[in-house]
CSV table of N, CA and C in Angstrom, one decimal:
chain,number,residue,atom,x,y,z
A,222,LEU,N,114.3,96.9,124.6
A,222,LEU,CA,114.7,96.1,123.4
A,222,LEU,C,115.9,95.2,123.8
A,223,ARG,N,116.8,95.6,124.6
A,223,ARG,CA,117.9,94.9,125.0
A,223,ARG,C,117.5,93.5,125.5
A,224,PHE,N,116.4,93.4,126.3
A,224,PHE,CA,116.1,92.2,127.0
A,224,PHE,C,115.2,91.2,126.1
A,225,THR,N,114.6,91.8,125.1
A,225,THR,CA,113.7,90.9,124.3
A,225,THR,C,114.3,90.7,122.8
A,226,ALA,N,115.4,91.3,122.5
A,226,ALA,CA,115.9,91.3,121.1
A,226,ALA,C,116.0,89.9,120.5
A,227,SER,N,116.5,89.0,121.3
A,227,SER,CA,116.8,87.7,120.7
A,227,SER,C,115.5,86.9,120.3
A,228,THR,N,114.4,87.3,120.9
A,228,THR,CA,113.1,86.5,120.6
A,228,THR,C,112.1,87.4,119.9
A,229,LEU,N,112.4,88.7,119.7
A,229,LEU,CA,111.4,89.6,119.1
A,229,LEU,C,111.1,89.3,117.7
A,230,GLU,N,109.8,89.1,117.4
A,230,GLU,CA,109.4,88.8,116.0
A,230,GLU,C,108.8,90.0,115.3
A,231,HIS,N,108.1,90.9,116.0
A,231,HIS,CA,107.5,92.0,115.4
A,231,HIS,C,107.9,93.3,116.1
A,232,LEU,N,108.3,94.3,115.3
A,232,LEU,CA,108.7,95.6,115.9
A,232,LEU,C,107.9,96.6,115.1
A,233,ASP,N,107.0,97.3,115.8
A,233,ASP,CA,106.2,98.4,115.2
A,233,ASP,C,106.3,99.7,116.0
A,234,VAL,N,107.0,100.6,115.4
A,234,VAL,CA,107.1,101.9,116.0
A,234,VAL,C,106.6,103.0,115.1
A,235,SER,N,105.5,102.6,114.3
A,235,SER,CA,104.9,103.5,113.3
A,235,SER,C,104.4,104.7,114.0
A,236,GLY,N,104.5,105.8,113.3
A,236,GLY,CA,104.1,107.1,113.8
A,236,GLY,C,105.0,107.8,114.8
A,237,ALA,N,106.1,107.2,115.1
A,237,ALA,CA,107.0,107.8,116.1
A,237,ALA,C,107.6,109.1,115.5
A,238,GLU,N,107.6,109.3,114.2
A,238,GLU,CA,108.1,110.4,113.5
A,238,GLU,C,109.5,110.7,113.9
A,239,ASP,N,109.8,111.8,114.6
A,239,ASP,CA,111.2,112.2,114.9
A,239,ASP,C,111.5,111.7,116.3
A,240,ARG,N,110.7,111.0,117.0
A,240,ARG,CA,111.0,110.5,118.4
A,240,ARG,C,111.7,109.2,118.4
A,241,PHE,N,111.8,108.5,117.3
A,241,PHE,CA,112.5,107.2,117.2
A,241,PHE,C,113.9,107.4,116.6
A,242,GLU,N,114.9,107.1,117.4
A,242,GLU,CA,116.3,107.3,117.0
A,242,GLU,C,116.8,106.1,116.2
A,243,ALA,N,117.2,106.3,115.0
A,243,ALA,CA,117.7,105.2,114.1
A,243,ALA,C,118.9,104.5,114.8
A,244,SER,N,119.7,105.2,115.6
A,244,SER,CA,120.9,104.6,116.2
A,244,SER,C,120.5,103.5,117.1
A,245,SER,N,119.3,103.5,117.7
A,245,SER,CA,118.9,102.4,118.6
A,245,SER,C,118.7,101.2,117.8
A,246,LEU,N,118.1,101.3,116.6
A,246,LEU,CA,117.9,100.2,115.7
A,246,LEU,C,119.2,99.6,115.2
A,247,GLU,N,120.1,100.5,114.8
A,247,GLU,CA,121.5,100.0,114.4
A,247,GLU,C,122.1,99.2,115.5
A,248,GLU,N,122.0,99.7,116.7
A,248,GLU,CA,122.7,99.1,117.9
A,248,GLU,C,122.2,97.6,118.1
A,249,PHE,N,120.9,97.4,117.9
A,249,PHE,CA,120.4,96.0,118.1
A,249,PHE,C,120.1,95.2,116.9
A,250,ALA,N,120.4,95.7,115.7
A,250,ALA,CA,120.1,95.0,114.5
A,250,ALA,C,120.7,93.6,114.4
A,251,SER,N,121.9,93.4,114.9
A,251,SER,CA,122.5,92.1,114.8
A,251,SER,C,122.0,91.1,115.9
A,252,SER,N,121.2,91.7,116.8
A,252,SER,CA,120.6,90.9,117.9
A,252,SER,C,119.2,90.5,117.7
A,253,LEU,N,118.7,90.6,116.5
A,253,LEU,CA,117.3,90.4,116.2
A,253,LEU,C,117.1,89.2,115.2
A,254,PRO,N,117.5,88.0,115.6
A,254,PRO,CA,117.5,86.9,114.6
A,254,PRO,C,116.1,86.4,114.3
A,255,CYS,N,115.1,86.7,115.1
A,255,CYS,CA,113.8,86.3,114.8
A,255,CYS,C,112.9,87.3,114.2
A,256,LEU,N,113.4,88.5,114.0
A,256,LEU,CA,112.5,89.6,113.5
A,256,LEU,C,112.0,89.3,112.1
A,257,SER,N,110.6,89.2,112.0
A,257,SER,CA,110.0,88.9,110.8
A,257,SER,C,109.2,90.1,110.2
A,258,LYS,N,108.8,91.0,111.1
A,258,LYS,CA,108.0,92.1,110.7
A,258,LYS,C,108.5,93.4,111.3
A,259,LEU,N,108.9,94.3,110.4
A,259,LEU,CA,109.4,95.6,110.9
A,259,LEU,C,108.5,96.7,110.3
A,260,ILE,N,107.9,97.5,111.2
A,260,ILE,CA,107.0,98.6,110.7
A,260,ILE,C,107.5,99.9,111.3
A,261,LEU,N,108.0,100.7,110.4
A,261,LEU,CA,108.6,102.0,110.8
A,261,LEU,C,107.9,103.2,110.0
A,262,THR,N,106.6,103.0,109.8
A,262,THR,CA,105.8,104.0,109.0
A,262,THR,C,106.0,105.4,109.7
A,263,ASP,N,106.3,106.3,108.8
A,263,ASP,CA,106.4,107.7,109.2
A,263,ASP,C,107.5,108.0,110.3
A,264,CYS,N,108.5,107.2,110.4
A,264,CYS,CA,109.6,107.4,111.3
A,264,CYS,C,110.6,108.2,110.5
A,265,LYS,N,110.6,109.5,110.7
A,265,LYS,CA,111.3,110.4,109.8
A,265,LYS,C,112.8,110.4,110.1
A,266,MET,N,113.2,109.9,111.2
A,266,MET,CA,114.7,109.9,111.5
A,266,MET,C,115.4,108.6,111.2
A,267,VAL,N,114.7,107.7,110.6
A,267,VAL,CA,115.3,106.4,110.2
A,267,VAL,C,116.3,106.7,109.1
A,268,THR,N,117.5,106.1,109.2
A,268,THR,CA,118.5,106.3,108.2
A,268,THR,C,118.8,105.0,107.3
A,269,SER,N,119.4,105.2,106.2
A,269,SER,CA,119.8,104.1,105.4
A,269,SER,C,120.7,103.1,106.2
A,270,GLN,N,121.6,103.7,107.0
A,270,GLN,CA,122.5,102.8,107.7
A,270,GLN,C,121.8,101.9,108.7
A,271,ALA,N,120.7,102.4,109.3
A,271,ALA,CA,119.9,101.6,110.2
A,271,ALA,C,119.2,100.5,109.5
A,272,ILE,N,118.6,100.8,108.4
A,272,ILE,CA,117.9,99.7,107.6
A,272,ILE,C,118.9,98.7,107.1
A,273,GLN,N,120.0,99.2,106.6
A,273,GLN,CA,121.0,98.2,106.1
A,273,GLN,C,121.6,97.3,107.2
A,274,ALA,N,121.7,97.8,108.4
A,274,ALA,CA,122.1,97.0,109.5
A,274,ALA,C,121.1,95.9,109.8
A,275,VAL,N,119.8,96.3,109.8
A,275,VAL,CA,118.7,95.4,110.0
A,275,VAL,C,118.7,94.3,108.9
A,276,THR,N,118.8,94.7,107.7
A,276,THR,CA,118.7,93.7,106.6
A,276,THR,C,119.9,92.8,106.6
A,277,SER,N,121.0,93.3,107.1
A,277,SER,CA,122.2,92.4,107.2
A,277,SER,C,122.0,91.4,108.4
A,278,GLY,N,121.5,91.9,109.5
A,278,GLY,CA,121.3,91.1,110.7
A,278,GLY,C,120.1,90.2,110.7
A,279,CYS,N,119.1,90.5,109.9
A,279,CYS,CA,117.8,89.8,109.9
A,279,CYS,C,117.4,89.3,108.5
A,280,SER,N,118.4,89.1,107.6
A,280,SER,CA,118.0,88.7,106.3
A,280,SER,C,117.3,87.4,106.1
A,281,ALA,N,117.6,86.5,107.1
A,281,ALA,CA,116.9,85.2,107.0
A,281,ALA,C,115.5,85.2,107.5
A,282,SER,N,115.1,86.2,108.4
A,282,SER,CA,113.8,86.1,109.0
A,282,SER,C,112.8,87.2,108.6
A,283,LEU,N,113.3,88.3,108.0
A,283,LEU,CA,112.4,89.4,107.6
A,283,LEU,C,111.4,89.0,106.5
A,284,LYS,N,110.1,89.2,106.8
A,284,LYS,CA,109.1,88.9,105.8
A,284,LYS,C,108.3,90.1,105.4
A,285,VAL,N,108.1,91.0,106.3
A,285,VAL,CA,107.2,92.2,106.1
A,285,VAL,C,108.0,93.4,106.6
A,286,VAL,N,108.1,94.4,105.7
A,286,VAL,CA,108.8,95.6,106.0
A,286,VAL,C,108.0,96.8,105.5
A,287,ASP,N,107.7,97.7,106.4
A,287,ASP,CA,106.9,98.9,106.0
A,287,ASP,C,107.7,100.1,106.4
A,288,LEU,N,108.2,100.8,105.3
A,288,LEU,CA,109.0,102.0,105.5
A,288,LEU,C,108.3,103.2,104.9
A,289,SER,N,107.0,103.1,104.8
A,289,SER,CA,106.2,104.2,104.2
A,289,SER,C,106.5,105.5,105.0
A,290,GLY,N,106.7,106.6,104.3
A,290,GLY,CA,106.9,107.9,104.9
A,290,GLY,C,108.3,108.1,105.5
A,291,CYS,N,109.2,107.2,105.3
A,291,CYS,CA,110.5,107.4,105.8
A,291,CYS,C,111.3,108.1,104.7
A,292,ARG,N,111.2,109.3,104.6
A,292,ARG,CA,111.6,110.1,103.4
A,292,ARG,C,113.1,110.3,103.3
A,293,LYS,N,113.9,109.9,104.3
A,293,LYS,CA,115.3,110.0,104.2
A,293,LYS,C,115.9,108.8,103.4
A,294,LEU,N,115.1,107.8,103.2
A,294,LEU,CA,115.5,106.6,102.6
A,294,LEU,C,115.4,106.6,101.1
A,295,GLY,N,116.2,105.8,100.4
A,295,GLY,CA,116.1,105.8,98.9
A,295,GLY,C,116.6,104.5,98.4
A,296,ASN,N,117.2,104.5,97.2
A,296,ASN,CA,117.6,103.4,96.4
A,296,ASN,C,118.5,102.4,97.1
A,297,ASP,N,119.4,102.9,97.9
A,297,ASP,CA,120.4,102.0,98.6
A,297,ASP,C,119.6,101.1,99.6
A,298,VAL,N,118.6,101.5,100.2
A,298,VAL,CA,117.8,100.7,101.1
A,298,VAL,C,117.1,99.6,100.4
A,299,VAL,N,116.5,99.9,99.3
A,299,VAL,CA,115.8,98.9,98.5
A,299,VAL,C,116.7,97.8,98.0
A,300,LEU,N,117.9,98.2,97.6
A,300,LEU,CA,118.9,97.3,97.2
A,300,LEU,C,119.4,96.4,98.3
A,301,SER,N,119.5,96.9,99.5
A,301,SER,CA,119.9,96.1,100.7
A,301,SER,C,118.8,95.1,101.1
A,302,LEU,N,117.6,95.5,100.8
A,302,LEU,CA,116.5,94.5,101.1
A,302,LEU,C,116.5,93.3,100.2
A,303,ALA,N,117.3,93.3,99.1
A,303,ALA,CA,117.4,92.1,98.3
A,303,ALA,C,118.1,91.0,99.0
A,304,LEU,N,118.8,91.3,100.1
A,304,LEU,CA,119.4,90.3,101.0
A,304,LEU,C,118.3,89.4,101.7
A,305,CYS,N,117.1,90.0,101.8
A,305,CYS,CA,116.0,89.3,102.6
A,305,CYS,C,115.3,88.3,101.7
A,306,LYS,N,115.8,87.1,101.7
A,306,LYS,CA,115.3,86.1,100.7
A,306,LYS,C,113.8,85.7,101.0
A,307,ASN,N,113.3,85.9,102.2
A,307,ASN,CA,112.0,85.5,102.6
A,307,ASN,C,111.0,86.7,102.6
A,308,LEU,N,111.4,87.8,102.0
A,308,LEU,CA,110.6,89.0,102.0
A,308,LEU,C,109.3,88.8,101.2
A,309,GLU,N,108.2,89.0,101.8
A,309,GLU,CA,106.9,88.8,101.2
A,309,GLU,C,106.2,90.1,100.9
A,310,ARG,N,106.4,91.2,101.8
A,310,ARG,CA,105.7,92.4,101.6
A,310,ARG,C,106.6,93.6,101.9
A,311,LEU,N,106.6,94.6,101.1
A,311,LEU,CA,107.4,95.8,101.3
A,311,LEU,C,106.6,97.0,100.9
A,312,SER,N,106.5,98.0,101.8
A,312,SER,CA,105.8,99.2,101.5
A,312,SER,C,106.8,100.4,101.6
A,313,VAL,N,106.9,101.1,100.6
A,313,VAL,CA,107.7,102.3,100.5
A,313,VAL,C,106.9,103.6,100.1
A,314,ARG,N,105.7,103.6,100.4
A,314,ARG,CA,104.8,104.7,100.0
A,314,ARG,C,105.4,106.0,100.5
A,315,GLY,N,105.3,107.0,99.6
A,315,GLY,CA,105.7,108.3,100.0
A,315,GLY,C,107.2,108.6,99.9
A,316,TRP,N,108.0,107.7,99.3
A,316,TRP,CA,109.4,108.0,99.1
A,316,TRP,C,109.6,108.9,97.9
A,317,TRP,N,110.4,109.9,98.1
A,317,TRP,CA,110.6,110.8,97.0
A,317,TRP,C,111.8,110.5,96.2
A,318,LYS,N,112.8,109.7,96.7
A,318,LYS,CA,114.0,109.5,96.0
A,318,LYS,C,114.1,108.1,95.3
A,319,LEU,N,113.0,107.4,95.3
A,319,LEU,CA,113.0,106.0,94.8
A,319,LEU,C,113.0,106.0,93.2
A,320,GLU,N,113.9,105.2,92.7
A,320,GLU,CA,113.9,105.0,91.2
A,320,GLU,C,113.5,103.6,90.9
A,321,THR,N,113.2,103.3,89.6
A,321,THR,CA,112.7,102.1,89.1
A,321,THR,C,113.7,100.9,89.2
A,322,ASP,N,114.9,101.2,88.8
A,322,ASP,CA,115.9,100.1,88.7
A,322,ASP,C,116.2,99.4,90.0
A,323,PRO,N,116.3,100.0,91.1
A,323,PRO,CA,116.5,99.2,92.4
A,323,PRO,C,115.3,98.4,92.7
A,324,VAL,N,114.1,98.8,92.4
A,324,VAL,CA,112.9,98.0,92.6
A,324,VAL,C,112.9,96.8,91.8
A,325,VAL,N,113.3,96.9,90.5
A,325,VAL,CA,113.4,95.8,89.6
A,325,VAL,C,114.4,94.8,90.1
A,326,LYS,N,115.5,95.3,90.6
A,326,LYS,CA,116.6,94.4,91.2
A,326,LYS,C,116.1,93.6,92.4
A,327,LEU,N,115.3,94.3,93.2
A,327,LEU,CA,114.8,93.7,94.4
A,327,LEU,C,113.8,92.6,94.1
A,328,VAL,N,112.9,92.9,93.1
A,328,VAL,CA,111.9,91.9,92.7
A,328,VAL,C,112.6,90.7,92.1
A,329,SER,N,113.6,90.9,91.3
A,329,SER,CA,114.4,89.8,90.7
A,329,SER,C,115.0,89.0,91.8
A,330,ALA,N,115.6,89.6,92.8
A,330,ALA,CA,116.2,88.8,93.9
A,330,ALA,C,115.2,88.0,94.7
A,331,CYS,N,114.0,88.5,94.8
A,331,CYS,CA,112.9,87.8,95.5
A,331,CYS,C,112.4,86.6,94.7
A,332,LEU,N,112.5,86.7,93.4
A,332,LEU,CA,112.0,85.6,92.6
A,332,LEU,C,113.0,84.4,92.5
A,333,ARG,N,114.2,84.5,93.0
A,333,ARG,CA,115.1,83.5,93.0
A,333,ARG,C,114.9,82.5,94.1
């Protein structure tokens, strides 16, 4: 990832479950200016801090985010995704901690 981060557009580590360390995502989040598609389906070790780092570093480029099955995540992540002004698709299937209000705030941010 270190060698391709600056030009990487799609990152798909779906199904890695507990083999994908969130710390590696945090480490490179600010070095991914072209990332438009992030697929982390069923990555059980992904943390809120990692996703917040990505949304902060990639807010101008992220269009598709799939965090389905990332059960450690919750409302704070949805709110951080409001920074992504070009977000077109978000999947959070299987989240247990998700409430309605953060989703409404995200949708409102995307409509601006």
